[in-house]
Coordinates of C-alpha atoms and ligand atoms in Angstrom, one line a residue:
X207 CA 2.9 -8.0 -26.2
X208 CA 3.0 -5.9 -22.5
X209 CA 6.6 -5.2 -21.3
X210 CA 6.1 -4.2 -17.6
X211 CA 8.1 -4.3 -15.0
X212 CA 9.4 -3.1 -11.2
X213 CA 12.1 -1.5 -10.0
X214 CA 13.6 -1.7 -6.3
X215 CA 15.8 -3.8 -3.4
X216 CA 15.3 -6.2 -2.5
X217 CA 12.5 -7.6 -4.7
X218 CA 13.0 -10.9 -6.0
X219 CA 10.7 -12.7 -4.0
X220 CA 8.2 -9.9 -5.2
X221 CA 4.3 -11.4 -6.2
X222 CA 3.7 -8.6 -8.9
X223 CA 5.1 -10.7 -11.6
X224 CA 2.5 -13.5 -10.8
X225 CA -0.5 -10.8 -10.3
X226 CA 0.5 -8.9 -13.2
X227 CA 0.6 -12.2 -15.0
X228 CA -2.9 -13.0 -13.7
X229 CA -4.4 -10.0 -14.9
X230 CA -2.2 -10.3 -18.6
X231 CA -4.6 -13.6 -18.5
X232 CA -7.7 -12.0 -17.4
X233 CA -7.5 -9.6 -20.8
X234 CA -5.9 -12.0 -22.9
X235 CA -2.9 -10.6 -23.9
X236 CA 0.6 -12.0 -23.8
X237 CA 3.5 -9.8 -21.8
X238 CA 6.4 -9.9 -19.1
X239 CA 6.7 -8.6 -16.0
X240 CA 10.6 -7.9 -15.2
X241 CA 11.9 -7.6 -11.9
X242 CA 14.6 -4.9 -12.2
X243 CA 15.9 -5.4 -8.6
X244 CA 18.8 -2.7 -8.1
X245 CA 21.1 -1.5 -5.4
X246 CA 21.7 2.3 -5.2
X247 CA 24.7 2.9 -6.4
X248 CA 23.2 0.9 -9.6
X249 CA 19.9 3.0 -10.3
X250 CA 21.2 5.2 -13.4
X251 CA 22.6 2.3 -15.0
X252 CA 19.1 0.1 -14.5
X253 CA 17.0 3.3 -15.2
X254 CA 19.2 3.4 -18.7
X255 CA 18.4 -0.3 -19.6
X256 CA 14.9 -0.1 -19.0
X257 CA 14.4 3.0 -21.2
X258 CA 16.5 0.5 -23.7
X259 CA 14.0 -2.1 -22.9
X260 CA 11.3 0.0 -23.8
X261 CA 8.9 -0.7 -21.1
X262 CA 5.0 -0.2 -21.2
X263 CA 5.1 0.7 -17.6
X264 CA 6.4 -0.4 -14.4
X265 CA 6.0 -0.3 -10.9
X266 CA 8.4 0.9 -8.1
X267 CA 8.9 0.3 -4.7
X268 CA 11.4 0.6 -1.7
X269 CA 13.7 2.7 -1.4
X270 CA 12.5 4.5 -5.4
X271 CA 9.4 6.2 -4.5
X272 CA 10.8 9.5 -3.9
X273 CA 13.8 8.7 -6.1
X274 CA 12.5 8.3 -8.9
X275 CA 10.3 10.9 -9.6
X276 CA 13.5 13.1 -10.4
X277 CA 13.6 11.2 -13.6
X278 CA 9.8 11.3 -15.4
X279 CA 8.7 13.3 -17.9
X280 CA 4.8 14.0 -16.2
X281 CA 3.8 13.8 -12.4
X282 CA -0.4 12.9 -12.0
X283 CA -1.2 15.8 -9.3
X284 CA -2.4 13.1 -6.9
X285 CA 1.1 11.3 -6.5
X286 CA 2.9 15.2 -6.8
X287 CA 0.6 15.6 -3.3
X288 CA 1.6 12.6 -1.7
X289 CA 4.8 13.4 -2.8
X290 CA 5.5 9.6 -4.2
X291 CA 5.5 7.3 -6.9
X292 CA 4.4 3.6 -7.4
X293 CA 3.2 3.1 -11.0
X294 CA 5.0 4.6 -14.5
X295 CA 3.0 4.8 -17.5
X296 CA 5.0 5.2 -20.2
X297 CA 3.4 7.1 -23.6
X298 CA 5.5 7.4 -26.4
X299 CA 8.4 7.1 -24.7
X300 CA 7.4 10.0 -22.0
X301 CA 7.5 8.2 -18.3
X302 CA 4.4 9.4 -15.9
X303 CA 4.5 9.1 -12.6
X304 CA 1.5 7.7 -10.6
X305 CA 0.4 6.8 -7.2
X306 CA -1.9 3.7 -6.4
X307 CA -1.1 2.6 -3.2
X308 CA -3.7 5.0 -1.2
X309 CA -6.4 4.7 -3.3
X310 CA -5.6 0.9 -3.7
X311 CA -6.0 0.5 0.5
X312 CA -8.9 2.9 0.0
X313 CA -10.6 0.4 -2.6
X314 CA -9.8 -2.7 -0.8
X315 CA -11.3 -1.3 2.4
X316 CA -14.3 -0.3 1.3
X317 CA -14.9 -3.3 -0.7
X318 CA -14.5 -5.7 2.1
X319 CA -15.9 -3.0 5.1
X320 CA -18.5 -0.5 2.9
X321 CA -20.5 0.3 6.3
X322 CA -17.2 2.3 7.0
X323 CA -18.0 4.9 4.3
X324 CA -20.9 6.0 5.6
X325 CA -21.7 8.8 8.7
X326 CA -18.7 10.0 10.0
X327 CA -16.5 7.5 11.2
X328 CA -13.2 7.8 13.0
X329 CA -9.6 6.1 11.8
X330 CA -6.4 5.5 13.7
X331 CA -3.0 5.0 11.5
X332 CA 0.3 3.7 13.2
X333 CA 3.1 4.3 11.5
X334 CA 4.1 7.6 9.7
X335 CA 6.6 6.0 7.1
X336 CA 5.7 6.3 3.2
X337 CA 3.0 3.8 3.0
X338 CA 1.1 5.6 5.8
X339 CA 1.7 8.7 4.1
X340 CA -0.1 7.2 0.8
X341 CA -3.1 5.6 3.4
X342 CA -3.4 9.0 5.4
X343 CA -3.8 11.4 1.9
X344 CA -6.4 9.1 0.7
X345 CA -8.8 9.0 3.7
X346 CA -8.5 12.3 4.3
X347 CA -9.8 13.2 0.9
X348 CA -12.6 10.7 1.8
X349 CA -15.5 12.1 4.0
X350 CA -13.8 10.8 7.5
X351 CA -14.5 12.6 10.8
X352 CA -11.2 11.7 12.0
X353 CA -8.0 10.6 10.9
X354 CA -5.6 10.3 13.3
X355 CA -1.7 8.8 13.3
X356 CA 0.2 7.6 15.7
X357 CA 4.3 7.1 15.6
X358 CA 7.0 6.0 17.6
X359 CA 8.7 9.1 16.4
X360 CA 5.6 11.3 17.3
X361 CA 7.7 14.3 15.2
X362 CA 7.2 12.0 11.9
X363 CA 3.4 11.8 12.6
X364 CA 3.0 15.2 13.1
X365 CA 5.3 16.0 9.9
X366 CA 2.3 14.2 7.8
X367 CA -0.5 16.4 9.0
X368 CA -0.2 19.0 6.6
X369 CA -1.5 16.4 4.0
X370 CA -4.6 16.6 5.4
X371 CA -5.6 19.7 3.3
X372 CA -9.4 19.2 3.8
X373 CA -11.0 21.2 6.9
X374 CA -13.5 18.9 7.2
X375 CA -11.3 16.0 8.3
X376 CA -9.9 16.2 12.1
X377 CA -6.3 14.7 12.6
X378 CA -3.7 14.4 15.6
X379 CA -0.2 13.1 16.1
X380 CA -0.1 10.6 18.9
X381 CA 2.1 8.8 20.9
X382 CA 2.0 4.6 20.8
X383 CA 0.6 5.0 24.6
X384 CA -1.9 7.4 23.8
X385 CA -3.0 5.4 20.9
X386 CA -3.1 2.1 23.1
X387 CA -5.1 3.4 25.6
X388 CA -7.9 5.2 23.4
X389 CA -8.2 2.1 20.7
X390 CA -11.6 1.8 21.8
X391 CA -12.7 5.4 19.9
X392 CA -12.0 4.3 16.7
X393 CA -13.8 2.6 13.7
X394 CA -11.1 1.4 11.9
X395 CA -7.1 0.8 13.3
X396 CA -4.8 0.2 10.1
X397 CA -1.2 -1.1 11.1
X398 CA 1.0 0.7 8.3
X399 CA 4.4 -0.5 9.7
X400 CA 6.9 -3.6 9.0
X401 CA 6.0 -4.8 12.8
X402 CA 5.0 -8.6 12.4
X403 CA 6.1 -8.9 9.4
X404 CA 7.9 -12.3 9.0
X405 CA 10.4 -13.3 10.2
X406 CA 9.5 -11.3 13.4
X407 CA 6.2 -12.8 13.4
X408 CA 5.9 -12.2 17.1
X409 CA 5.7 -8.8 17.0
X410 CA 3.0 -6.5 17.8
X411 CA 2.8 -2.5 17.5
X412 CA 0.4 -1.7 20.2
X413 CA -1.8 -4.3 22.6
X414 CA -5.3 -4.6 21.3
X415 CA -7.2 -5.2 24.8
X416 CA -9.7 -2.4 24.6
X417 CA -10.7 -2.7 21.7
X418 CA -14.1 -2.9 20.6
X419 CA -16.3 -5.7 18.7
X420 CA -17.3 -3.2 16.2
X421 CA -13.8 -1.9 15.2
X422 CA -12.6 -3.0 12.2
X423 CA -8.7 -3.4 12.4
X424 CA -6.6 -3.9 9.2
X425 CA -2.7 -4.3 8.7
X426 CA -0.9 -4.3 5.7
X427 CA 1.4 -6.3 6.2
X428 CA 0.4 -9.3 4.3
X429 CA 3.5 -12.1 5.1
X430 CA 1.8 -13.7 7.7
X431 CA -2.2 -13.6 6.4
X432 CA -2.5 -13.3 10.1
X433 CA -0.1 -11.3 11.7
X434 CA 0.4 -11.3 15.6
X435 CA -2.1 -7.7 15.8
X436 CA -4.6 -9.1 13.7
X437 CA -4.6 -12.3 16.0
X438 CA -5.5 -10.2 18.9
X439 CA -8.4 -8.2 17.1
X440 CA -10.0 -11.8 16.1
X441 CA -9.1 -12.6 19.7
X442 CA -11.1 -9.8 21.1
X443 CA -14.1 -10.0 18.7
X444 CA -13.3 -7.6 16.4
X445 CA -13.8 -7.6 12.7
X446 CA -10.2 -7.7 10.4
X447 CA -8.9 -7.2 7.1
X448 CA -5.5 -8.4 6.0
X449 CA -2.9 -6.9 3.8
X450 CA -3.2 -8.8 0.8
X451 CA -5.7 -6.8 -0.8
X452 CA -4.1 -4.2 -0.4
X453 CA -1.8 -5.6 -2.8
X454 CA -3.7 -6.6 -5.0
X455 CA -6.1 -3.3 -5.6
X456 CA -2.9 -1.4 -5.8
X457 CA -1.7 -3.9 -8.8
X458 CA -5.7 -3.4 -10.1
X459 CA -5.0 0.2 -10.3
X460 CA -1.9 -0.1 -11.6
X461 CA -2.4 -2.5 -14.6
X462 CA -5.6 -0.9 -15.4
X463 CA -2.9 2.4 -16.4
X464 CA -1.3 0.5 -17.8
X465 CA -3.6 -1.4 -20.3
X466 CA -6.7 1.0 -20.1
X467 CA -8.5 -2.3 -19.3
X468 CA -10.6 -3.1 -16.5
X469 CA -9.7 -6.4 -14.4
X470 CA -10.8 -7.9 -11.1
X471 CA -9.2 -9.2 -8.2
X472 CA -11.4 -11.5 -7.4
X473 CA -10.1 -14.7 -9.0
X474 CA -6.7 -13.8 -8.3
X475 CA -7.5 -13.9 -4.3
X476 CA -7.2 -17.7 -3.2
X477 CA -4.3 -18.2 -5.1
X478 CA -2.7 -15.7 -3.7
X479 CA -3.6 -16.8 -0.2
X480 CA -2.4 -20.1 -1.1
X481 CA 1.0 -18.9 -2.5
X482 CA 0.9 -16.6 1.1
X483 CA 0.5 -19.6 3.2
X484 CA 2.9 -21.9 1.3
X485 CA 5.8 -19.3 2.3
X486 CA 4.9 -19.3 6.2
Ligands
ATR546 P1 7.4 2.2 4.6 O1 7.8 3.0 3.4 O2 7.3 0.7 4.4 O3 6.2 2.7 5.3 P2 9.3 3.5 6.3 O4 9.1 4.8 5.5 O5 10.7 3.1 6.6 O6 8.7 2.3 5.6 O7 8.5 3.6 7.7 C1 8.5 2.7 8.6 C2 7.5 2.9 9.7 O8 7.5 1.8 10.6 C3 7.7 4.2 10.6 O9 6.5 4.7 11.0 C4 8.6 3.6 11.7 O10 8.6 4.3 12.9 P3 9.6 5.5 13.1 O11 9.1 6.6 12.3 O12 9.5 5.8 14.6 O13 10.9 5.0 12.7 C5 7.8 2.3 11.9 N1 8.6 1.2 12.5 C6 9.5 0.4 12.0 N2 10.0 -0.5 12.9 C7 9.4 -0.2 14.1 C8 9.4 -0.8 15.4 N3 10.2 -1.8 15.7 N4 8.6 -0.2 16.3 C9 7.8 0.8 16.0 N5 7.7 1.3 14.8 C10 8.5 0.9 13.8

């Protein structure tokens, strides 16, 4: 029996519990997945009852990533870099922190978009919040040419470039304008804000209209499937990827931690979509 779990506000409508449940399935093992959702001025009292509950793991989200790596035993060097926390294992009662959400946009890029991973090809983040952060360290320790961000507060894009601790990747702070009009010099656009996300499904970061055919643009915002930027970049030819699989690699990566088993995605992704398009 797996006693799993996730931490943060507001999360009850949260899909972990049925992925995690999926991939409980997938190695045939029974569990739970407990959603632990908790207001700030309640964190030491949930953190209490689910060292009572004694957990196998658990995931964390908004507004714990930072938070809660004040209270773990062990910190995996790659989340002490990005300077955030998504997954707890927990060993013999000792909690370690782990990251999975780079690596888990890395692995569901590549998977869907592999040409992007070879010659030197050239990205463009918006956003500089913390899921950018966790994009931006990952692809800069892949073999990029250029990895640039762009912010509405240009000072929070430039306070991520440090990250970037490879000298073989280039990367620049830019302004929403700047990024609009030079969309056409990049390979791959990833939308890393909560612009579009339902309700606001109207929304759009920056105008796509010169982009090119061969761009691939992604956004990880997943409630729409098709959110009001990747609309445009279908609109203007180019190739997309959606947010969902970002959510599920993360969860792969996560669970595999977790379990030491190896799952796949794969047969969770239509029912996912399904359950995505049933909430529109
Ligand atoms: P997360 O952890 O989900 O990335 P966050 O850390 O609050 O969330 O970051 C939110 C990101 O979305 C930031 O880049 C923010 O821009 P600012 O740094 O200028 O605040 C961006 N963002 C949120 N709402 C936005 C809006 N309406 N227009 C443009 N950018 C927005």
């Amino acid at each position: 029996m797996m006693k799993l779990g996730l931490i943060g506000y507001p999360i009850k409508h949260s899909l972990s519990p049925w992925i995690h449940q999926q991939f409980l399935r997938q190695i045939d093992r029974n569990g739970t997945y407990l959603i632990y959702e908790t207001k700030r001025e309640q964190f030491q009292e949930t953190i209490k009852k689910m060292k009572e509950d004694k957990l196998d793991g658990f995931n964390v989200t908004v507004p714990y990533k930072q938070t809660i790596m004040n209270y773990l035993d062990e910190l995996d060097p790659y989340a002490a870099e990005i300077g955030a926390v998504n997954t707890v294992v927990i060993q013999n009662g000792k909690w370690i922190g782990y990251n999975t959400d780079g690596t888990g946009y890395l692995t569901a890029i590549e998977s869907q978009f592999p040409m992007l991973f070879n010659g030197e090809k050239r990205v463009l983040i918006l956003g500089a919040g913390g899921a950018a952060r966790g994009i931006f360290y990952a692809l800069c320790r892949a073999s990029f040419h250029t990895v640039d961000i762009a912010n509405r507060t240009i000072e929070k894009a430039t306070d991520l470039l440090p990250l970037n601790i490879t000298d073989k990747v280039n990367s620049r702070a830019l302004s929403f304008q700047e990024a609009e009009e030079s969309v056409q010099d990049y390979n791959l656009i990833i939308q890393t804000t909560s612009v579009g996300m339902k309700p606001a499904v109207k929304e759009q970061i920056i105008s796509l209209q010169y982009v090119n055919r061969d761009t691939v643009v992604s956004d990880i915002v997943y409630q729409p499937l098709m959110t009001q930027f990747l609309i445009e970049a279908d609109h203007m030819g180019a190739s997309i990827h959606q947010g969902h699989t970002m959510l599920l690699y993360q969860a792969k990566l996560a669970f595999q931690l977790w379990s030491k088993r190896e799952v796949t995605i794969e047969p969770l992704l239509t029912g996912l979509e399904d359950i995505l398009k049933g909430n529109e």
